[in-house]
Amino acid sequence: DTGVSQNPRHKITKRGQNVTFRCDPISEHNRLYWYRQTLGQGPEFLTYFQNEAQLEKSRLLSDRFSAERPKGSFSTLEIQRTEQGDSAMYLCASSLPTGSHEQFFGPGTRLTVL
Amino acid sequence: KNQVEQSPQSLIILEGKNCTLQCNYTVSPFSNLRWYKQDTGRGPVSLTIMTFSENTKSNGRYTATLDADTKQSSLHITASQLSDSASYICVVTSNTGGFKTIFGAGTRLFVKA
């Protein structure tokens, strides 16, 4: 396990379709975070988990977005009824709950909604 | 309002030259400040982390400074290389209850031969 992995790396979908992204964190990290990043901007926080518990959600996470981490390991982020404004890079990060809480990021999933 | 402001928005320098990127923040209470490097199409990678009591930290050709009194940080890159072309993001974490990590918009650095 060399780092955080995300799948798929790229997703192109038509408006109105549902999409699901997967994140596999570093194995000993029990905190997992989702971010959205648009061109020229820094990552924007969406939500985070400690183990399987979703502890905080941003107001950016509308009702069309849902994230799960059922067994406290990998996580999925689903977007229902996609809109063109959902086009962005979706980043996942993981960290330990102690120490510096440094977040290690995955490569991201680039979503394009046509 | 908790904010992280970075300047300049973008910067072009010649290979071999030095440069300094700025970060001002209003996040409170302060826990730590990190600089990340993000290559195009990739996730951010941590360069340095500083807590309240640290005012400078180096990682190879990267040197970060922190002035907790004025809430300012800088990232100095020495003898730039073409591979330094990337976005550099300043991230400030608060130690209040709940999750509070604020990302700056980043400085886009272009190093030209």
XYZ file of N, CA, C and O in Angstrom, chain A residues 9 33 35 37 40-43 45 48 56 89 91 100-103 105-107, chain B residues 9 32 34 36 38 41-46 49 89 98-99 101 103-106:
160
model
N -10.058 7.482 -12.606
C -9.278 8.714 -12.666
C -10.024 9.787 -13.454
O -9.898 10.977 -13.168
N -11.233 11.954 3.914
C -11.815 13.243 3.549
C -12.129 13.266 2.054
O -11.405 12.695 1.247
N -12.870 16.130 -1.056
C -12.795 17.529 -1.449
C -13.212 17.656 -2.907
O -13.107 16.709 -3.688
N -12.395 20.266 -6.237
C -11.484 21.315 -6.680
C -11.814 21.709 -8.111
O -11.834 20.863 -8.999
N -8.074 26.402 -10.975
C -7.543 27.642 -10.422
C -7.893 27.890 -8.973
O -7.575 28.954 -8.437
N -8.552 26.928 -8.352
C -8.938 27.078 -6.945
C -8.310 25.990 -6.089
O -7.908 24.943 -6.595
N -8.245 26.257 -4.781
C -7.803 25.225 -3.872
C -8.932 24.235 -3.605
O -10.094 24.496 -3.931
N -8.607 23.103 -3.031
C -9.656 22.112 -2.703
C -10.677 22.693 -1.726
O -10.318 23.416 -0.795
N -13.586 21.618 1.027
C -13.981 20.498 1.866
C -15.430 20.096 1.587
O -16.326 20.939 1.505
N -15.996 14.439 5.895
C -14.960 13.541 6.360
C -15.523 12.481 7.312
O -16.578 12.657 7.926
N -18.632 15.149 9.686
C -18.948 16.521 9.287
C -19.200 16.579 7.792
O -18.573 15.864 7.016
N -12.578 18.339 -10.148
C -11.730 17.252 -9.681
C -12.208 16.909 -8.272
O -12.358 17.804 -7.429
N -11.198 15.058 -4.978
C -10.015 14.552 -4.294
C -10.402 13.847 -3.001
O -11.291 14.294 -2.281
N 0.120 15.287 13.702
C -0.072 16.498 12.908
C -1.314 16.449 12.021
O -1.655 17.439 11.382
N -1.993 15.308 11.984
C -3.185 15.149 11.135
C -2.863 15.436 9.673
O -3.731 15.885 8.929
N -1.621 15.172 9.254
C -1.284 15.443 7.861
C -2.157 14.615 6.950
O -2.327 13.409 7.138
N -2.735 15.261 5.959
C -3.594 14.574 5.004
C -2.783 14.180 3.783
O -2.076 14.996 3.206
N -3.101 12.901 -0.003
C -4.110 12.973 -1.046
C -3.937 11.885 -2.096
O -2.813 11.478 -2.416
N -5.065 11.477 -2.649
C -5.049 10.622 -3.820
C -4.898 11.451 -5.076
O -4.864 12.684 -5.023
N -4.853 10.795 -6.243
C -4.648 11.504 -7.510
C -5.884 12.231 -8.003
O -5.795 13.056 -8.910
N -1.174 35.300 -7.583
C -2.054 34.259 -8.121
C -1.252 33.353 -9.048
O -1.452 32.140 -9.080
N -1.854 24.487 12.844
C -0.658 24.329 12.029
C -0.891 24.871 10.627
O -2.032 25.126 10.222
N 0.462 24.256 6.554
C 1.187 23.397 5.623
C 1.271 24.073 4.256
O 0.373 24.819 3.862
N 1.539 22.752 0.347
C 1.430 21.597 -0.531
C 1.862 22.014 -1.942
O 1.627 23.151 -2.367
N 1.079 20.925 -5.868
C 0.138 20.159 -6.665
C 0.498 20.278 -8.139
O 0.366 21.335 -8.749
N -3.255 17.996 -12.630
C -3.957 16.728 -12.738
C -3.622 15.724 -11.654
O -4.014 14.554 -11.747
N -2.925 16.150 -10.626
C -2.550 15.260 -9.534
C -3.054 15.796 -8.209
O -3.451 16.955 -8.095
N -3.026 14.952 -7.183
C -3.381 15.408 -5.849
C -2.240 16.181 -5.209
O -1.080 16.025 -5.583
N -2.551 17.043 -4.226
C -1.499 17.806 -3.536
C -0.578 16.902 -2.743
O -1.004 15.884 -2.186
N 0.694 17.309 -2.650
C 1.699 16.586 -1.873
C 2.305 17.557 -0.865
O 2.687 18.670 -1.216
N 2.386 17.130 0.397
C 2.867 18.017 1.453
C 4.356 18.326 1.291
O 5.167 17.439 1.020
N 5.299 21.433 7.149
C 4.265 21.715 8.139
C 4.908 22.473 9.288
O 6.025 22.159 9.701
N -0.055 25.356 -2.609
C -1.247 25.650 -1.836
C -0.896 25.764 -0.359
O -0.218 24.894 0.193
N -14.339 20.054 15.957
C -14.830 19.874 14.599
C -13.726 20.039 13.583
O -12.598 20.376 13.917
N -14.066 19.824 12.337
C -13.068 19.874 11.277
C -12.947 21.280 10.753
O -13.929 21.875 10.346
N -10.118 22.858 8.330
C -8.901 23.022 7.546
C -9.247 23.875 6.356
O -10.119 23.516 5.571
N -8.131 25.831 2.892
C -7.163 25.823 1.800
C -7.140 27.184 1.119
O -8.187 27.777 0.865
N -5.947 27.653 0.787
C -5.841 28.806 -0.084
C -6.109 28.387 -1.526
O -6.185 27.199 -1.832
N -6.256 29.385 -2.394
C -6.528 29.101 -3.809
C -5.275 28.669 -4.557
O -5.359 28.143 -5.669
N -4.113 28.879 -3.949
C -2.873 28.449 -4.565
C -2.197 29.523 -5.392
O -2.830 30.495 -5.829
